[in-house]
């Protein structure tokens, strides 16, 4: 780990970590802005359209299966592992992530210590009763019937657990993220451009309580001048 970051961590009592798409690029998942990534190839389907149109649901599921195939091949990298170690040491209660790829859990962080403010692409939920469905199960249903999957308990519309554009943020997860930001004395933002709201408001919550801010990112962010430490480079090298 970069010595300046190691020193800040050493000096801190409670640490909060926020990660973004940048932590997963070294695993082979392109970030939001990279050309050719899954996100840049597709027109956005908003929540309202998904709920209203079977055609939109079929298209969204086709993309989910595509993404599931890609996610099935990726593994956590040095950045994920460094954060898993930080959590295991006990001073960082949970990792807050904007990512939907499940790689923090795969790196060994228990599920209840990953606060996913944009949901998770590795499973699906019924939009009516909330029952969890696995993506493989949804794929089997669609392949059998040619129609988008319906909840096996109540028949409601099943949707991947990712928060879609136009959909409410998961309130409990975000409230927990705010509490973590407010309750730490060091906030580390890793691999996020800090432009997507409300995630970008988390460092502000932290700074209001005179928390120290560290930023680890390839490019500058608008928060750099408020940070005590800015490390511009590759996450794996800086954290590993
Ligand atoms: P972003 O794409 O806006 O920013 C990522 C930042 O990480 C960029 O500033 C980039 O310079 C930096 N970066 C990329 N690779 C890096 C590396 N190896 N080392 C250091 N820095 C690196 O991502 P965001 O702020 O997370 O917002 C994008 C939105 O898209 C989020 O809502 C997220 O849910 C979603 N998304 C998720 C994934 C995923 O789950 N892996 C991937 C792409 C997008």
CSV table of C-alpha atoms and ligand atoms in Angstrom, one decimal:
chain,number,residue,atom,x,y,z
A,1,UNK,CA,0.0,0.0,0.0
A,2,UNK,CA,1.1,3.6,-0.7
A,3,UNK,CA,2.9,4.7,2.5
A,4,UNK,CA,0.9,8.0,2.8
A,5,UNK,CA,-2.4,6.1,2.7
A,6,UNK,CA,-1.1,3.5,5.1
A,7,UNK,CA,-0.1,6.3,7.5
A,8,UNK,CA,-3.6,7.9,7.4
A,9,UNK,CA,-5.2,4.5,8.0
A,10,UNK,CA,-2.9,3.9,10.9
A,11,UNK,CA,-3.8,7.2,12.5
A,12,UNK,CA,-7.6,6.7,12.1
A,13,UNK,CA,-10.0,5.1,14.5
A,14,UNK,CA,-13.0,4.4,12.2
A,15,UNK,CA,-12.7,4.2,8.4
A,16,UNK,CA,-15.3,4.4,5.7
A,17,UNK,CA,-14.6,3.2,2.1
A,18,UNK,CA,-16.6,4.1,-1.0
A,19,UNK,CA,-15.8,2.3,-4.2
A,20,UNK,CA,-16.9,2.9,-7.8
A,21,UNK,CA,-16.5,1.3,-11.2
A,22,UNK,CA,-12.7,2.0,-11.2
A,23,UNK,CA,-12.0,-0.7,-8.6
A,24,UNK,CA,-13.3,-3.4,-11.0
A,25,UNK,CA,-11.5,-2.3,-14.2
A,26,UNK,CA,-8.4,-4.4,-13.3
A,27,UNK,CA,-10.8,-7.4,-13.1
A,28,UNK,CA,-11.8,-6.7,-16.7
A,29,UNK,CA,-15.1,-4.8,-16.2
A,30,UNK,CA,-15.0,-1.5,-18.0
A,31,UNK,CA,-16.0,1.6,-16.1
A,32,UNK,CA,-18.9,3.8,-17.0
A,33,UNK,CA,-17.1,6.0,-19.5
A,34,UNK,CA,-14.9,3.5,-21.3
A,35,UNK,CA,-15.8,3.0,-25.0
A,36,UNK,CA,-17.0,-0.5,-25.8
A,37,UNK,CA,-18.1,-1.3,-22.3
A,38,UNK,CA,-21.5,-3.0,-21.7
A,39,UNK,CA,-22.9,0.3,-20.5
A,40,UNK,CA,-21.9,2.3,-23.6
A,41,UNK,CA,-23.3,-0.3,-26.1
A,42,UNK,CA,-26.9,-0.2,-24.9
A,43,UNK,CA,-29.7,2.4,-24.9
A,44,UNK,CA,-30.8,3.0,-21.3
A,45,UNK,CA,-34.1,1.3,-20.4
A,46,UNK,CA,-35.7,3.2,-17.5
A,47,UNK,CA,-37.7,1.6,-14.7
A,48,UNK,CA,-41.0,3.0,-16.0
A,49,UNK,CA,-40.5,1.5,-19.4
A,50,UNK,CA,-39.4,-1.8,-18.0
A,51,UNK,CA,-42.5,-2.1,-15.9
A,52,UNK,CA,-44.9,-1.0,-18.7
A,53,UNK,CA,-43.5,-2.9,-21.7
A,54,UNK,CA,-42.9,-6.6,-22.1
A,55,UNK,CA,-40.7,-5.8,-25.1
A,56,UNK,CA,-38.5,-3.7,-22.8
A,57,UNK,CA,-38.4,-6.4,-20.2
A,58,UNK,CA,-37.3,-9.0,-22.8
A,59,UNK,CA,-34.6,-6.6,-24.0
A,60,UNK,CA,-33.4,-5.9,-20.4
A,61,UNK,CA,-33.2,-9.6,-19.6
A,62,UNK,CA,-31.2,-10.3,-22.8
A,63,UNK,CA,-28.7,-7.7,-21.5
A,64,UNK,CA,-28.7,-9.2,-18.0
A,65,UNK,CA,-27.9,-12.6,-19.3
A,66,UNK,CA,-25.1,-11.1,-21.4
A,67,UNK,CA,-23.8,-9.3,-18.3
A,68,UNK,CA,-24.1,-12.5,-16.2
A,69,UNK,CA,-22.0,-14.3,-18.7
A,70,UNK,CA,-19.3,-11.6,-18.4
A,71,UNK,CA,-19.5,-11.4,-14.6
A,72,UNK,CA,-19.2,-15.2,-14.3
A,73,UNK,CA,-15.7,-14.9,-15.8
A,74,UNK,CA,-14.3,-12.1,-13.6
A,75,UNK,CA,-12.4,-12.4,-10.4
A,76,UNK,CA,-11.7,-9.8,-7.6
A,77,UNK,CA,-8.3,-8.0,-8.0
A,78,UNK,CA,-5.6,-6.6,-5.7
A,79,UNK,CA,-7.8,-3.5,-4.9
A,80,UNK,CA,-10.8,-5.7,-3.8
A,81,UNK,CA,-8.4,-7.9,-1.7
A,82,UNK,CA,-6.8,-4.8,0.0
A,83,UNK,CA,-10.2,-3.6,1.0
A,84,UNK,CA,-11.2,-7.0,2.3
A,85,UNK,CA,-8.1,-7.0,4.5
A,86,UNK,CA,-8.9,-3.5,5.8
A,87,UNK,CA,-12.4,-4.8,6.8
A,88,UNK,CA,-11.0,-7.9,8.4
A,89,UNK,CA,-8.7,-5.7,10.5
A,90,UNK,CA,-11.9,-4.4,12.2
A,91,UNK,CA,-11.7,-0.6,11.9
A,92,UNK,CA,-13.8,-0.3,8.7
A,93,UNK,CA,-17.3,-1.5,9.5
A,94,UNK,CA,-18.5,-1.9,5.9
A,95,UNK,CA,-17.6,-1.0,2.3
A,96,UNK,CA,-20.0,1.2,0.5
A,97,UNK,CA,-20.1,0.5,-3.3
A,98,UNK,CA,-21.7,1.9,-6.4
A,99,UNK,CA,-20.8,-1.3,-8.2
A,100,UNK,CA,-23.3,-4.0,-9.0
A,101,UNK,CA,-20.8,-6.8,-9.8
A,102,UNK,CA,-20.6,-8.6,-6.4
A,103,UNK,CA,-16.8,-8.6,-6.4
A,104,UNK,CA,-16.4,-7.3,-2.9
A,105,UNK,CA,-18.3,-10.3,-1.6
A,106,UNK,CA,-16.2,-12.6,-3.9
A,107,UNK,CA,-13.1,-11.1,-2.3
A,108,UNK,CA,-14.2,-12.4,1.1
A,109,UNK,CA,-16.2,-9.5,2.5
A,110,UNK,CA,-19.4,-10.9,4.2
A,111,UNK,CA,-22.6,-9.9,2.4
A,112,UNK,CA,-23.8,-7.8,5.4
A,113,UNK,CA,-20.7,-5.7,5.2
A,114,UNK,CA,-21.2,-4.6,1.6
A,115,UNK,CA,-23.5,-1.6,1.3
A,116,UNK,CA,-24.7,-1.7,-2.3
A,117,UNK,CA,-26.3,1.7,-3.1
A,118,UNK,CA,-27.0,0.8,-6.7
A,119,UNK,CA,-28.1,-2.8,-6.1
A,120,UNK,CA,-26.6,-6.0,-7.5
A,121,UNK,CA,-26.7,-7.6,-10.9
A,122,UNK,CA,-26.1,-11.2,-9.6
A,123,UNK,CA,-29.6,-11.9,-8.6
A,124,UNK,CA,-33.2,-10.6,-9.2
A,125,UNK,CA,-36.2,-9.6,-7.1
A,126,UNK,CA,-39.9,-9.7,-7.5
A,127,UNK,CA,-41.1,-6.1,-7.9
A,128,UNK,CA,-44.4,-7.0,-6.1
A,129,UNK,CA,-43.4,-9.2,-3.1
A,130,UNK,CA,-39.6,-8.8,-3.1
A,131,UNK,CA,-38.9,-12.6,-3.3
A,132,UNK,CA,-35.3,-13.3,-4.5
A,133,UNK,CA,-34.8,-15.2,-7.7
A,134,UNK,CA,-31.5,-16.3,-9.2
A,135,UNK,CA,-30.5,-15.1,-12.7
A,136,UNK,CA,-30.1,-18.7,-13.9
A,137,UNK,CA,-33.6,-19.5,-12.8
A,138,UNK,CA,-34.9,-16.4,-14.6
A,139,UNK,CA,-33.1,-17.4,-17.7
A,140,UNK,CA,-34.6,-20.9,-17.6
A,141,UNK,CA,-38.1,-19.4,-17.2
A,142,UNK,CA,-37.6,-17.1,-20.2
A,143,UNK,CA,-36.2,-19.8,-22.3
A,144,UNK,CA,-39.1,-22.2,-21.5
A,145,UNK,CA,-41.9,-19.7,-22.0
A,146,UNK,CA,-40.4,-17.0,-24.3
A,147,UNK,CA,-41.8,-14.4,-21.9
A,148,UNK,CA,-40.1,-12.4,-19.2
A,149,UNK,CA,-39.9,-14.2,-15.8
A,150,UNK,CA,-42.8,-13.9,-13.4
A,151,UNK,CA,-42.4,-14.4,-9.6
A,152,UNK,CA,-42.7,-18.1,-8.6
A,153,UNK,CA,-44.7,-17.0,-5.5
A,154,UNK,CA,-47.0,-14.2,-6.6
A,155,UNK,CA,-46.7,-14.0,-10.4
A,156,UNK,CA,-45.4,-10.4,-10.1
A,157,UNK,CA,-42.8,-8.8,-12.5
A,158,UNK,CA,-39.3,-10.0,-11.7
A,159,UNK,CA,-36.4,-7.6,-12.2
A,160,UNK,CA,-32.7,-7.8,-11.7
A,161,UNK,CA,-31.7,-6.3,-8.3
A,162,UNK,CA,-29.8,-3.4,-10.0
A,163,UNK,CA,-31.3,0.0,-9.4
A,164,UNK,CA,-32.5,1.2,-12.8
A,165,UNK,CA,-32.6,4.8,-13.9
A,166,UNK,CA,-35.9,6.3,-12.8
A,167,UNK,CA,-36.1,3.8,-9.9
A,168,UNK,CA,-36.0,4.8,-6.2
A,169,UNK,CA,-32.6,4.3,-4.6
A,170,UNK,CA,-32.7,1.6,-1.9
A,171,UNK,CA,-33.4,3.9,1.1
A,172,UNK,CA,-32.1,1.6,3.8
A,173,UNK,CA,-28.8,1.0,2.0
A,174,UNK,CA,-28.3,4.7,1.4
A,175,UNK,CA,-29.2,5.7,4.9
A,176,UNK,CA,-26.6,3.2,6.2
A,177,UNK,CA,-24.0,4.6,3.8
A,178,UNK,CA,-24.7,8.1,5.2
A,179,UNK,CA,-24.3,6.8,8.7
A,180,UNK,CA,-21.0,5.2,7.8
A,181,UNK,CA,-19.8,8.5,6.2
A,182,UNK,CA,-20.8,10.5,9.2
A,183,UNK,CA,-19.4,8.1,11.7
A,184,UNK,CA,-15.9,7.7,10.4
A,185,UNK,CA,-12.8,9.8,10.9
A,186,UNK,CA,-11.2,8.8,7.6
A,187,UNK,CA,-13.3,8.5,4.3
A,188,UNK,CA,-11.5,6.8,1.4
A,189,UNK,CA,-13.0,7.2,-2.1
A,190,UNK,CA,-11.6,4.5,-4.5
A,191,UNK,CA,-12.1,4.4,-8.3
A,192,UNK,CA,-15.1,6.7,-8.5
A,193,UNK,CA,-15.4,9.9,-10.5
A,194,UNK,CA,-17.6,11.3,-7.7
A,195,UNK,CA,-20.1,12.7,-10.2
A,196,UNK,CA,-23.0,10.3,-9.9
A,197,UNK,CA,-25.4,11.5,-7.2
A,198,UNK,CA,-26.3,10.8,-4.5
A,199,UNK,CA,-23.1,8.7,-4.0
A,200,UNK,CA,-21.1,11.9,-4.6
A,201,UNK,CA,-22.8,13.5,-1.6
A,202,UNK,CA,-21.2,10.9,0.7
A,203,UNK,CA,-17.8,12.6,1.0
A,204,UNK,CA,-19.8,15.8,1.8
A,205,UNK,CA,-21.5,14.1,4.7
A,206,UNK,CA,-18.1,12.9,5.9
A,207,UNK,CA,-16.4,16.4,5.5
A,208,UNK,CA,-19.2,18.0,7.5
A,209,UNK,CA,-18.0,16.1,10.5
A,210,UNK,CA,-14.4,17.2,9.9
A,211,UNK,CA,-13.5,13.8,8.6
A,212,UNK,CA,-10.2,13.3,6.7
A,213,UNK,CA,-10.7,12.5,3.1
A,214,UNK,CA,-8.5,10.4,0.9
A,215,UNK,CA,-9.1,9.9,-2.9
A,216,UNK,CA,-7.5,7.0,-4.9
A,217,UNK,CA,-8.3,7.4,-8.6
A,218,UNK,CA,-6.6,7.5,-12.0
A,219,UNK,CA,-8.0,10.9,-12.8
A,220,UNK,CA,-8.6,14.1,-10.8
A,221,UNK,CA,-12.1,14.6,-9.2
A,222,UNK,CA,-13.9,17.7,-8.1
A,223,UNK,CA,-13.3,16.7,-4.5
A,224,UNK,CA,-9.5,16.7,-4.8
A,225,UNK,CA,-9.0,20.1,-3.3
A,226,UNK,CA,-11.0,19.1,-0.2
A,227,UNK,CA,-9.0,15.9,0.3
A,228,UNK,CA,-6.0,15.6,2.6
A,229,UNK,CA,-4.5,12.9,0.3
A,230,UNK,CA,-5.0,12.4,-3.4
A,231,UNK,CA,-3.3,9.4,-5.1
A,232,UNK,CA,-3.6,9.4,-8.9
A,233,UNK,CA,-2.6,6.1,-10.3
A,234,UNK,CA,-3.7,2.4,-10.6
A,235,UNK,CA,-5.8,1.2,-7.7
A,236,UNK,CA,-4.1,-2.2,-7.6
A,237,UNK,CA,-0.6,-0.6,-7.2
A,238,UNK,CA,-1.7,2.0,-4.7
A,239,UNK,CA,-3.8,-0.3,-2.4
A,240,UNK,CA,-2.1,-3.6,-3.0
B,1,LIG,P1,-17.1,6.2,-13.2
B,1,LIG,O1,-17.0,5.3,-14.4
B,1,LIG,O2,-17.9,7.5,-13.3
B,1,LIG,O3,-15.7,6.5,-12.6
B,1,LIG,C1,-14.7,5.5,-12.4
B,1,LIG,C2,-13.4,6.2,-12.1
B,1,LIG,O4,-12.4,5.3,-11.9
B,1,LIG,C3,-12.9,7.1,-13.2
B,1,LIG,O5,-12.6,8.4,-12.7
B,1,LIG,C4,-11.6,6.4,-13.7
B,1,LIG,O6,-10.6,7.3,-14.0
B,1,LIG,C5,-11.2,5.6,-12.5
B,1,LIG,N1,-10.5,4.4,-12.8
B,1,LIG,C6,-10.8,3.4,-13.7
B,1,LIG,N2,-10.0,2.4,-13.6
B,1,LIG,C7,-9.1,2.7,-12.6
B,1,LIG,C8,-7.9,2.0,-12.1
B,1,LIG,N3,-7.6,0.8,-12.5
B,1,LIG,N4,-7.2,2.7,-11.1
B,1,LIG,C9,-7.6,3.9,-10.7
B,1,LIG,N5,-8.6,4.6,-11.2
B,1,LIG,C10,-9.4,4.0,-12.1
B,1,LIG,O7,-17.7,5.2,-12.1
B,1,LIG,P2,-18.6,5.5,-10.8
B,1,LIG,O8,-18.2,6.8,-10.2
B,1,LIG,O9,-18.6,4.3,-10.0
B,1,LIG,O10,-20.1,5.8,-11.4
B,1,LIG,C11,-20.5,5.0,-12.5
B,1,LIG,C12,-21.9,4.3,-12.3
B,1,LIG,O11,-21.9,3.1,-13.2
B,1,LIG,C13,-22.1,3.7,-11.0
B,1,LIG,O12,-23.4,4.1,-10.7
B,1,LIG,C14,-22.0,2.2,-11.1
B,1,LIG,O13,-23.1,1.6,-10.4
B,1,LIG,C15,-22.1,1.9,-12.5
B,1,LIG,N6,-21.1,0.9,-13.0
B,1,LIG,C16,-20.8,-0.2,-12.3
B,1,LIG,C17,-19.8,-1.1,-12.7
B,1,LIG,C18,-19.5,-2.3,-11.9
B,1,LIG,O14,-20.3,-2.8,-11.2
B,1,LIG,N7,-18.2,-2.8,-12.0
B,1,LIG,C19,-19.1,-0.8,-13.9
B,1,LIG,C20,-19.5,0.4,-14.6
B,1,LIG,C21,-20.5,1.2,-14.2
